[in-house]
Short mmCIF file of C-alpha atoms and ligand atoms in Angstrom, two decimals:
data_model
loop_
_atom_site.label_atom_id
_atom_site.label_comp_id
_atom_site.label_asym_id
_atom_site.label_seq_id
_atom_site.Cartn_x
_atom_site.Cartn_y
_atom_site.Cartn_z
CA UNK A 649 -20.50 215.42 176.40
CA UNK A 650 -22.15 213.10 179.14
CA UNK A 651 -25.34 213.28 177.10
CA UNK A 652 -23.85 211.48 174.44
CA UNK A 653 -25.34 207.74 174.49
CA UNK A 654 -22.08 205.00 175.03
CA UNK A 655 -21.15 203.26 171.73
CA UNK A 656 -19.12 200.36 172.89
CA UNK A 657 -15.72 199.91 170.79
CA UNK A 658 -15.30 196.34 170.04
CA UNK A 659 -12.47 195.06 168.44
CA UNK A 660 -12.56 191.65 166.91
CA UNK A 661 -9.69 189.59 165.71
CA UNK A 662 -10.01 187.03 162.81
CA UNK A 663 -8.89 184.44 160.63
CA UNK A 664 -9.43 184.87 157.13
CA UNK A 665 -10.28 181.26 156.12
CA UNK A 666 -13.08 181.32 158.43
CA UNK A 667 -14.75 184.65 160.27
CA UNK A 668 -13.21 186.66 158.29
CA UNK A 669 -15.08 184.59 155.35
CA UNK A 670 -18.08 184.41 157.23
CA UNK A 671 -18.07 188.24 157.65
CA UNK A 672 -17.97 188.53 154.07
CA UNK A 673 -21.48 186.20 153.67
CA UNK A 674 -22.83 188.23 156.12
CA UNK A 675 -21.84 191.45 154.06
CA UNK A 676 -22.75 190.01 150.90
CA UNK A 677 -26.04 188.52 152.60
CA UNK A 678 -27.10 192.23 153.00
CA UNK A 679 -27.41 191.03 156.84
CA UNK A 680 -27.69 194.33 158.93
CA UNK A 681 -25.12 194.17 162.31
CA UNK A 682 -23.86 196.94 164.75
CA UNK A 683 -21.07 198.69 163.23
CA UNK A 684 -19.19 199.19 166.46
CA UNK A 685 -16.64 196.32 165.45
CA UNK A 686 -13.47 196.69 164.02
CA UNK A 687 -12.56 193.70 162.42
CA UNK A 688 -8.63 193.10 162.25
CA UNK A 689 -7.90 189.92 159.95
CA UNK A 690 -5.01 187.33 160.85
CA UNK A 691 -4.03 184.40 158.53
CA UNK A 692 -4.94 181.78 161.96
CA UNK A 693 -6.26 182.17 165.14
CA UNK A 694 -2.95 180.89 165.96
CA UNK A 695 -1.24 183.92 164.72
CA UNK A 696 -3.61 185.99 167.47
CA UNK A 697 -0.50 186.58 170.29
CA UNK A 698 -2.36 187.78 173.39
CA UNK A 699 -0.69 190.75 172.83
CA UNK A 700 -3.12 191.49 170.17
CA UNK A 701 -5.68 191.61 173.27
CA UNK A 702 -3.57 193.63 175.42
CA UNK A 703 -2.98 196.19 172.66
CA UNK A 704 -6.55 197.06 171.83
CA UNK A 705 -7.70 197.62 175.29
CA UNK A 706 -4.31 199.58 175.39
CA UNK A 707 -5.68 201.40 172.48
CA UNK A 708 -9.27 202.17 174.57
CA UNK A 709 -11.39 199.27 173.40
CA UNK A 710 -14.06 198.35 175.43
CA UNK A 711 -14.19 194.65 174.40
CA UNK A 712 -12.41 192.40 172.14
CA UNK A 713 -13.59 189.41 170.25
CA UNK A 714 -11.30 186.45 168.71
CA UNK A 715 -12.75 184.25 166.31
CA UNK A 716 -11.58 181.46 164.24
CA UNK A 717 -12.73 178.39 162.64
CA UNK A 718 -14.38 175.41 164.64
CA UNK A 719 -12.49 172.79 165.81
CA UNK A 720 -10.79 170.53 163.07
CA UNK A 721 -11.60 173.27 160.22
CA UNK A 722 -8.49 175.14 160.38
CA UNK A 723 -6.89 176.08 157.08
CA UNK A 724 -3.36 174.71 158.76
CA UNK A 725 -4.89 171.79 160.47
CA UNK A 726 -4.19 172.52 164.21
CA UNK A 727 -3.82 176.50 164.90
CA UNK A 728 -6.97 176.60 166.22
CA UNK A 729 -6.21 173.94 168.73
CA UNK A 730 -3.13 176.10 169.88
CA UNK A 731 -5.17 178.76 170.33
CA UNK A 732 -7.83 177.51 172.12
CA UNK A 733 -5.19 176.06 175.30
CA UNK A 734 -3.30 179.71 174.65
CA UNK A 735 -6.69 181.12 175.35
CA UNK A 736 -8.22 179.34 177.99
CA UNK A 737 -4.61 179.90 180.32
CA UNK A 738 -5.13 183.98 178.84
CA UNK A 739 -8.36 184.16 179.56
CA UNK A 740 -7.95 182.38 183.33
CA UNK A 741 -5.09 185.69 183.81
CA UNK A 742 -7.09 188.39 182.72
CA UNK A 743 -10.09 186.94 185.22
CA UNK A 744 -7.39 186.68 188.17
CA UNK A 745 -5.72 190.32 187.48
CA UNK A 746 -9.24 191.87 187.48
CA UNK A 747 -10.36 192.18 183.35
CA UNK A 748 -14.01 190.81 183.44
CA UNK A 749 -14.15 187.90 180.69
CA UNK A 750 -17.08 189.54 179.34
CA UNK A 751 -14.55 191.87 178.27
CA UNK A 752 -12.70 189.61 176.09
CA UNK A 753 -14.84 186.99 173.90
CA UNK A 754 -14.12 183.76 172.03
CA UNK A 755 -16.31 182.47 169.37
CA UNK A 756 -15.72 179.64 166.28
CA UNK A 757 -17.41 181.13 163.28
CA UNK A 758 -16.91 179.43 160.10
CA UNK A 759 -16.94 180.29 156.43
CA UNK A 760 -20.70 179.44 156.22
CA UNK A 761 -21.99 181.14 158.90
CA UNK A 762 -22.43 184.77 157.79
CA UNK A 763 -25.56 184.49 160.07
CA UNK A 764 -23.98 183.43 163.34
CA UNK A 765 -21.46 186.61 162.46
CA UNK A 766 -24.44 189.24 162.50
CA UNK A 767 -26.22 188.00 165.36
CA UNK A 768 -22.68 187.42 167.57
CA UNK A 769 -22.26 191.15 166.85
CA UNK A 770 -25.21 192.32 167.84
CA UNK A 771 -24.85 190.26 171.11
CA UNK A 772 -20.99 190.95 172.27
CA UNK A 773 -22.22 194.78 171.44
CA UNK A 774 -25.51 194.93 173.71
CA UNK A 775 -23.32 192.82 176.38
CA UNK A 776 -20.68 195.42 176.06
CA UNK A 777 -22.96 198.72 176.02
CA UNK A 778 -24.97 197.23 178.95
CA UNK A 779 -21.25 196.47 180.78
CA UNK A 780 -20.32 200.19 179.73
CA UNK A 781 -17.35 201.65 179.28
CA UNK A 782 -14.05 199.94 180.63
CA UNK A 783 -13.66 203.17 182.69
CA UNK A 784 -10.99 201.70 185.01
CA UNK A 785 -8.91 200.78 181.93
CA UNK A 786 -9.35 203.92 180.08
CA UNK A 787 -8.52 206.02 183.47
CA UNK A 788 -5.09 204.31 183.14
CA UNK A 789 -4.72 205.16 179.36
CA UNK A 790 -5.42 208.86 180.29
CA UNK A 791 -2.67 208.55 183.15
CA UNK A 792 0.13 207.68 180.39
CA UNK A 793 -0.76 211.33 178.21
CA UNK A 794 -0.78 208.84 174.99
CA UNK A 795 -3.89 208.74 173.16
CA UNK A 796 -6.26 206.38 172.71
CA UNK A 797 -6.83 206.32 169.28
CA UNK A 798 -9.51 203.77 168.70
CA UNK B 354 25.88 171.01 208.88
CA UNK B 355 26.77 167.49 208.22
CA UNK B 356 25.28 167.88 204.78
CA UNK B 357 27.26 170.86 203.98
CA UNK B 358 30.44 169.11 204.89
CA UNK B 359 29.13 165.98 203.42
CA UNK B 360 28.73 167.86 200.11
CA UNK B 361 31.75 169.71 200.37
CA UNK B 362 33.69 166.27 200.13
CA UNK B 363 31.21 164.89 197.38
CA UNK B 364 32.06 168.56 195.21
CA UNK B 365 35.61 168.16 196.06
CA UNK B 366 35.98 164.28 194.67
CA UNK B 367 34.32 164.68 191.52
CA UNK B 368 36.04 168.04 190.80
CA UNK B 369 39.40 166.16 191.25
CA UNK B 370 38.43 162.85 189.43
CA UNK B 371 37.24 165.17 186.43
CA UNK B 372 33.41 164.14 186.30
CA UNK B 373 32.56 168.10 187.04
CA UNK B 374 34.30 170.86 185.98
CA UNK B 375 32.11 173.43 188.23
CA UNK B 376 29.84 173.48 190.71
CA UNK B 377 27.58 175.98 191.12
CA UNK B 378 26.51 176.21 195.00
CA UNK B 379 25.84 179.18 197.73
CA UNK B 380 28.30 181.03 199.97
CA UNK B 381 27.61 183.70 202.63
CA UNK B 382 26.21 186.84 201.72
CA UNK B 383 26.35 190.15 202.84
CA UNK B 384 23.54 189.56 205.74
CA UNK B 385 23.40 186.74 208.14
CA UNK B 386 20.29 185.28 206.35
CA UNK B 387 21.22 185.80 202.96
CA UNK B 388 23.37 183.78 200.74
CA UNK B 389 25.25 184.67 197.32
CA UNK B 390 26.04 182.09 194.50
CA UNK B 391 29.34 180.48 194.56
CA UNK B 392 31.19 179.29 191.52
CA UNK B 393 33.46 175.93 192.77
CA UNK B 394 36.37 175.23 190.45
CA UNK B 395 38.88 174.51 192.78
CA UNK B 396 38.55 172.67 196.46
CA UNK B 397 39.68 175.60 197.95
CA UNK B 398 36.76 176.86 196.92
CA UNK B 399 34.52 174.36 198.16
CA UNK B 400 35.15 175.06 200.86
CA UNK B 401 33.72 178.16 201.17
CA UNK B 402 30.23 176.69 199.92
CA UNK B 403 27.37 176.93 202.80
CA UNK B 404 24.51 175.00 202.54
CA UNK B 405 21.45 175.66 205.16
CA UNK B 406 18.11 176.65 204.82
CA UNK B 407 18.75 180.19 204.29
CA UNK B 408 19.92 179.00 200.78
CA UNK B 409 16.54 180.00 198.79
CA UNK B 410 17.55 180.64 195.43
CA UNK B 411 17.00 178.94 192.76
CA UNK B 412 20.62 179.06 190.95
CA UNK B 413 19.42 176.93 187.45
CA UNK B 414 19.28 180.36 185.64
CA UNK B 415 23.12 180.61 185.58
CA UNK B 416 23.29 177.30 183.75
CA UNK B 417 21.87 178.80 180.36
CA UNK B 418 24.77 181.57 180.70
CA UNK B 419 26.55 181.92 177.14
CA UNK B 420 29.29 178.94 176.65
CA UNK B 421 28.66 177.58 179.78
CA UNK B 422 27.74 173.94 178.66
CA UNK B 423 29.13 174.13 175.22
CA UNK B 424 32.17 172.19 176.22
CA UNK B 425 29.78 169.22 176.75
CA UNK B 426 31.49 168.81 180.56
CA UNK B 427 29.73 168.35 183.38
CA UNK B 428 28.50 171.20 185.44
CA UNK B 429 27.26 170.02 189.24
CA UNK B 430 24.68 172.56 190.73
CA UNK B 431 22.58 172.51 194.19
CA UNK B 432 18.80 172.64 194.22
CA UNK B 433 15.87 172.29 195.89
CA UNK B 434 12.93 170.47 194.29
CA UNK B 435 11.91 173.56 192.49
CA UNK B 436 15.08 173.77 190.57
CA UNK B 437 14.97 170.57 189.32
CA UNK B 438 11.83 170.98 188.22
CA UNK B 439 13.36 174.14 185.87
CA UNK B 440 16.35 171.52 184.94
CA UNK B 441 13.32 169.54 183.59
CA UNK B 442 11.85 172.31 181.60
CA UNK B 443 15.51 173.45 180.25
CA UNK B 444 15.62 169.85 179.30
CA UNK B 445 12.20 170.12 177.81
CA UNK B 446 12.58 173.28 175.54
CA UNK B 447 16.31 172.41 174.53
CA UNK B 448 18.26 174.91 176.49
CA UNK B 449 20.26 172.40 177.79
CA UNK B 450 21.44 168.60 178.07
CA UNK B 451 20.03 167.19 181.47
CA UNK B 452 22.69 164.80 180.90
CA UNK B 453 25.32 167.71 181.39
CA UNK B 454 24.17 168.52 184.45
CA UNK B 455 25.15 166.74 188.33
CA UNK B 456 22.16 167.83 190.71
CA UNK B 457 23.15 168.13 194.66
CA UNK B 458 19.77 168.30 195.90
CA UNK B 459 18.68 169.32 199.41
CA UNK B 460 15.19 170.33 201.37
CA UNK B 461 14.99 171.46 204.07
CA UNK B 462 11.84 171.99 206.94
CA UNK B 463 12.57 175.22 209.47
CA UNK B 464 16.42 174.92 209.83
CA UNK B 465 17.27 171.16 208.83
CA UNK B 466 18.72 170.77 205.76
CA UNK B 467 19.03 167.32 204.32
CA UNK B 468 20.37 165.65 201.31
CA UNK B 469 18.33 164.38 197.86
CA UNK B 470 19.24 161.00 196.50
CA UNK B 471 20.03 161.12 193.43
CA UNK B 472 22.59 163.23 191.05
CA UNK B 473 21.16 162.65 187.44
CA UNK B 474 17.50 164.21 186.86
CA UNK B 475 15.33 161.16 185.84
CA UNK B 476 16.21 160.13 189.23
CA UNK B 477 13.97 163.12 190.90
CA UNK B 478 10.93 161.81 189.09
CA UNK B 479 9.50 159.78 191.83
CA UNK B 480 10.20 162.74 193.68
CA UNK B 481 8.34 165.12 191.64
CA UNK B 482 5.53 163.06 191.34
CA UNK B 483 4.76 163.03 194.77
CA UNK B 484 5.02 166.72 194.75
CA UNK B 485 2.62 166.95 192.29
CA UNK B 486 0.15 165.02 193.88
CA UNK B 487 0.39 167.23 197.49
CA UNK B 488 -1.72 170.30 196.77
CA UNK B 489 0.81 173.47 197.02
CA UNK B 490 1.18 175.57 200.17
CA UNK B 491 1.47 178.61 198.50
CA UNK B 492 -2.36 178.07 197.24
CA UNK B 493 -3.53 178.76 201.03
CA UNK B 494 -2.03 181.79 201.15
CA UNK B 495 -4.68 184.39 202.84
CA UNK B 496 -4.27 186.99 200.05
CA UNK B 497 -5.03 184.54 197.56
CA UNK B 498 -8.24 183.60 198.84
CA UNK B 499 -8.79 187.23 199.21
CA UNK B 500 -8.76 187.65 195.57
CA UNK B 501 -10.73 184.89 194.70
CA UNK B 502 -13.22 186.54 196.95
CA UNK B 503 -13.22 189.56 194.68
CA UNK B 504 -14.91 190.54 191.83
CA UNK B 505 -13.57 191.72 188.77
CA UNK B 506 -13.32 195.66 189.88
CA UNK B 507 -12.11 195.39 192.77
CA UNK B 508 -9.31 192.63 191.66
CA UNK B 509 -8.66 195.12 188.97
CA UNK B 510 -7.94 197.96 191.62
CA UNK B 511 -5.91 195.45 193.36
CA UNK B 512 -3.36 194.73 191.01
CA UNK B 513 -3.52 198.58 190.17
CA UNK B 514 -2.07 199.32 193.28
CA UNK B 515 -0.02 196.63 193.40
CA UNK B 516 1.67 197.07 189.64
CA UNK B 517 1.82 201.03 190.21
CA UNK B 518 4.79 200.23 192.85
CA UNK B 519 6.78 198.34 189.58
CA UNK B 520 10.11 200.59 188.93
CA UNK B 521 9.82 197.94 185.50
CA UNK B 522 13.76 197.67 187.26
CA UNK B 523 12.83 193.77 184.98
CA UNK B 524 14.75 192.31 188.62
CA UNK B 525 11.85 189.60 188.47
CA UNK B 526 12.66 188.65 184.77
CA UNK B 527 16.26 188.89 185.42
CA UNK B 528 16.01 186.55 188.51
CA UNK B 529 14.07 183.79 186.80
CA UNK B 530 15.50 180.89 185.58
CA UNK B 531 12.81 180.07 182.95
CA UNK B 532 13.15 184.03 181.80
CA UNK B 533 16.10 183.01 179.48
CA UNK B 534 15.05 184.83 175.94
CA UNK B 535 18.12 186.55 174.45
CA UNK B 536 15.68 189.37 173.75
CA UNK B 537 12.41 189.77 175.23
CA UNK B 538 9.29 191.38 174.34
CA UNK B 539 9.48 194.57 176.58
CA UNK B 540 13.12 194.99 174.75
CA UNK B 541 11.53 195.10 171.76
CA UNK B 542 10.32 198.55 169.82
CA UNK B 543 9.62 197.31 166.46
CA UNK B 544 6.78 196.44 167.30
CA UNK B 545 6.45 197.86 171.10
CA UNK B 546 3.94 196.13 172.36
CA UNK B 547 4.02 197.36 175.87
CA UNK B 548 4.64 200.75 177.08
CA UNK B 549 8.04 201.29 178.52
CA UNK B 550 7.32 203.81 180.66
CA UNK B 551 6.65 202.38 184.50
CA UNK B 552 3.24 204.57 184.81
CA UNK B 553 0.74 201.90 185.87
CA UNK B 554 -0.61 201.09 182.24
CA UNK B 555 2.96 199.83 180.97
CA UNK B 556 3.54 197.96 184.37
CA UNK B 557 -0.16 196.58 184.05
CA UNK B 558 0.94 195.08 180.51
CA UNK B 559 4.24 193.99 181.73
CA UNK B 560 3.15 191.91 184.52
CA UNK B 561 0.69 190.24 182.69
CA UNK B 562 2.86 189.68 180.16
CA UNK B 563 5.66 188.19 182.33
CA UNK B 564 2.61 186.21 183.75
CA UNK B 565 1.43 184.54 180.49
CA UNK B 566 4.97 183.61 179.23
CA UNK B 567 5.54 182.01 182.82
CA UNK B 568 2.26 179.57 182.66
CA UNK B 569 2.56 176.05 182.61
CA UNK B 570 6.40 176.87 183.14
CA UNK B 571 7.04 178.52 186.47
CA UNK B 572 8.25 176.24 189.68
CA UNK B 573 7.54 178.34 192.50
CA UNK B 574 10.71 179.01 192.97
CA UNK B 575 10.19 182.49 194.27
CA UNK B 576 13.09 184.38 192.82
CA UNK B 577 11.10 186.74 191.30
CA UNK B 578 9.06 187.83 194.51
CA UNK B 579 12.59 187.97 196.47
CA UNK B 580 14.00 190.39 194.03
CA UNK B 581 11.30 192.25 193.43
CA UNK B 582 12.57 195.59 195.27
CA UNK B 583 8.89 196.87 195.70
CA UNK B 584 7.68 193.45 196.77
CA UNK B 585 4.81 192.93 194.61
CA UNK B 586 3.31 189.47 194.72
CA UNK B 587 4.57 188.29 191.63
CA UNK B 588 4.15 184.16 192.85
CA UNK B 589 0.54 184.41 193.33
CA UNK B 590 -0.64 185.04 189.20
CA UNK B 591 1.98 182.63 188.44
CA UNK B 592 0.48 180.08 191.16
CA UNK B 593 -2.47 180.63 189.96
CA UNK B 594 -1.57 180.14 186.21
CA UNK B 595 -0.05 176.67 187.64
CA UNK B 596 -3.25 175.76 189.19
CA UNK B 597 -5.14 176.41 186.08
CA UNK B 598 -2.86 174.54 184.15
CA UNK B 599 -2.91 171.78 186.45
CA UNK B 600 -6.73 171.60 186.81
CA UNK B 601 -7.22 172.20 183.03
CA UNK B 602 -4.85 170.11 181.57
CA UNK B 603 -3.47 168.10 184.49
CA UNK B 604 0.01 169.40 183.70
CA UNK B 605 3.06 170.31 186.57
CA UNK B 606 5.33 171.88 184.90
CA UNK B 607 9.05 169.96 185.21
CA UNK B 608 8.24 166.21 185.58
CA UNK B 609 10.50 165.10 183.22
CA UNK B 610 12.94 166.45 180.49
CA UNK B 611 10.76 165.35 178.03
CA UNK B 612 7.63 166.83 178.78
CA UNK B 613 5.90 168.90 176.12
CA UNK B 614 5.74 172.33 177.01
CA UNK B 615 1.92 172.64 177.55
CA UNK B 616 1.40 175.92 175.60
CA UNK B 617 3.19 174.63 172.80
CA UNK B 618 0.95 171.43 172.75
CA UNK B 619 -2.66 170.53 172.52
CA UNK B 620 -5.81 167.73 172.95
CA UNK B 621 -8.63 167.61 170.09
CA UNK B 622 -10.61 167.57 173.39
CA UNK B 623 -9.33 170.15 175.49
CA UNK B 624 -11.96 171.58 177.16
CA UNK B 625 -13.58 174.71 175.48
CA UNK B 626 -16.87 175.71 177.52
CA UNK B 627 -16.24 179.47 176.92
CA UNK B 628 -16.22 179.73 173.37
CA UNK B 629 -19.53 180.91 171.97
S1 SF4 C 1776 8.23 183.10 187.77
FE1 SF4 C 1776 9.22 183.39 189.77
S2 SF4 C 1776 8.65 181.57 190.95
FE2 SF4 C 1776 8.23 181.11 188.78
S3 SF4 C 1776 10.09 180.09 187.99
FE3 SF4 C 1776 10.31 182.30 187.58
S4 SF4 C 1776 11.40 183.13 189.36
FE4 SF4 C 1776 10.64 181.11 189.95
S1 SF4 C 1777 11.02 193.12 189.98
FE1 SF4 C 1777 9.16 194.15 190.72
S2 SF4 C 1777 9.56 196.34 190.31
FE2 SF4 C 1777 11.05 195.18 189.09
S3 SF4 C 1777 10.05 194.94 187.08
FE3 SF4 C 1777 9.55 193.11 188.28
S4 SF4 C 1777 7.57 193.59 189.21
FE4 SF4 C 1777 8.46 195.53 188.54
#
């Protein structure tokens, strides 16, 4: 078993109007990206509850992406704005309760950039492989008997 | 002990003249240095209210009870600066008419206790302010520059070992006066979002839970670290939510009634260096 390389688990949460979009171009671009991403769409970034985040590292990811459109692009005019405060607070708790912020990544992406997509993927997964596996998490999964079915 | 009996007289007068119909105060508890809320509806009853410096609790949680404001008469209560800071954010997120409410507020520094001026909210503000602009003691608190020192793994084991004590007993939610959700999210099983069970997983998520609903609302009022029965130290994440609150967005929670809950409110320029 310990032979076997580590293939980080990423999990990314979208919105559809704009990563989710830009996913597509980079799809129907033929652009090549790791496939160790799951991508879960969202209608906003300001439907992503941090309890999204929680769950999937509850669920044995190793890091988790959100992603929405840039600043002033949003599809409902201001969810992204939301977001951003919810995230920065979020993000400040996870750092002070001992999940790196590597862990857990933020990125605008909109419909247009099906290029940015690829390459952000192949980045948050070398960044997460060269992390490794979020042992200390996953030691705590194995302690509740429930399966981490990612 | 002049400012109990002083207030004793003040509950006593407005109860009879009608501009209160209950006052919500301490009385001795079932250890010298521990005090139980009192209920004042009559003036026997005042006089059984204590007020010294052993009287920590912040009592605005029992002003959201079911009913108890619906009457639209006035209910006096005591607190310390903290809890009218959480009058402020009832105000703020419409649990409750600051108007309604007849503040008795007190301090006090080692075992002086001394009177607030003021009995109507927006007259705290000055107050307030000034406590805003005084750093926090709790921020110099040795553990918490302890964990600052740490990096992520080692905060991470930390908080393991501090979150594997949680019973998830929900005394700290309970306890909290800005925990006031008819049903919250651990009661919840459709979705469950966090494990019920207290193995250190489901308390992990629970904490940090608690932790994130509290930013940019919690008054360091401590209730939830003196009911904690396993003493976990549930005031420093939410200090140090306040802090980055404060330093990111310059808000302190409580200033006025009508403050916008910062969470629920944003700047085109908030500051965003982390986003790739
Ligand atoms: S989280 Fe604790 S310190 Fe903060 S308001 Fe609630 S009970 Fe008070
Ligand atoms: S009061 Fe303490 S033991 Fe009880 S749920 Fe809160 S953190 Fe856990």
């Amino acid at each position: 078993m310990s032979e076997l390389k580590f293939e980080p688990k990423i999990v990314a949460f979208v919105c559809t109007y704009c990563t989710y979009a830009g996913a597509d171009l980079a799809g129907t671009s033929r652009l090549k990206y790791a496939p160790n991403v799951r991508i879960v769409r969202l209608p906003c970034t300001g439907r992503i509850s941090p309890m999204f985040i929680l769950k999937a590292l509850q669920k044995g990811a190793d890091g988790v992406l959100v992603s929405g459109c840039h600043p002033g692009d949003c599809h409902f005019t201001h969810g992204n704005y939301h977001a951003r405060r919810r995230w920065m607070v979020f993000r400040a708790l996870l750092d002070f309760t001992g999940i790196s912020p590597e862990r857990v990544m933020f990125s605008w992406i909109s419909a247009a950039e099906g290029s940015k997509f690829a390459d952000l993927i192949n980045s948050v997964t070398e960044d997460i492989r060269k992390l490794g596996p979020f042992d200390q998490y996953q030691q705590l999964i194995k302690e509740t008997e429930s399966p981490a079915t990612l | 002990m002049i400012t109990q009996e002083r207030y004793r007289t003040t509950v006593k007068e407005l109860l009879a003249n009608g501009s209160i119909k209950m006052a919500i105060g301490y009385r001795l508890g079932s250890t010298p240095d521990r005090r139980r809320p009192l209920f004042i509806r009559t003036s026997e009853e005042a006089d059984q209210l204590v007020l010294d410096s052993t009287c920590m609790t912040n009592l605005s949680g029992y002003l959201v009870t079911e009913g108890l404001l619906s009457d639209e008469k006035k209910v006096g209560i005591f607190l310390r600066p903290e809890g009218i800071r959480s009058i402020n954010i009832l105000a703020a997120e419409y649990q409750l008419n600051a108007d309604q409410i007849v503040i008795f507020g007190f301090d006090s520094t080692g075992r002086d206790v001394r009177p607030l001026d003021g009995r109507n909210v927006g007259e705290f503000s000055k107050l307030l302010n000034e406590i805003k602009e005084h750093p926090l003691q709790i921020v110099k608190e040795p553990l918490h520059w302890r964990i600052e020192k740490m990096n992520a793994k080692e905060r991470f084991d930390f908080w393991q070992e501090e979150f594997s004590r949680c019973i998830k007993c929900y005394a700290c939610r309970q306890a909290c006066p800005m925990c006031y959700c008819r049903r919250c999210i651990v009661d919840s099983n459709q979705p469950q979002w966090i494990n019920t069970s207290s193995h250190t997983l489901g308390n992990f998520e629970w904490n940090i839970v608690r932790a994130f609903h509290l930013s940019g609302r919690c008054v360091q009022c401590g209730n939830c670290d003196r009911a904690c029965p396993v003493n976990i130290p549930l005031r420093l994440i939410n200090q140090r939510m306040a802090n980055e609150v404060l330093d990111g967005f310059d808000h302190f929670a409580g200033l006025s009634p009508t403050q916008e809950p910062v969470l629920a409110s944003f700047k085109k320029d908030d500051t965003e260096t982390f986003i790739l």
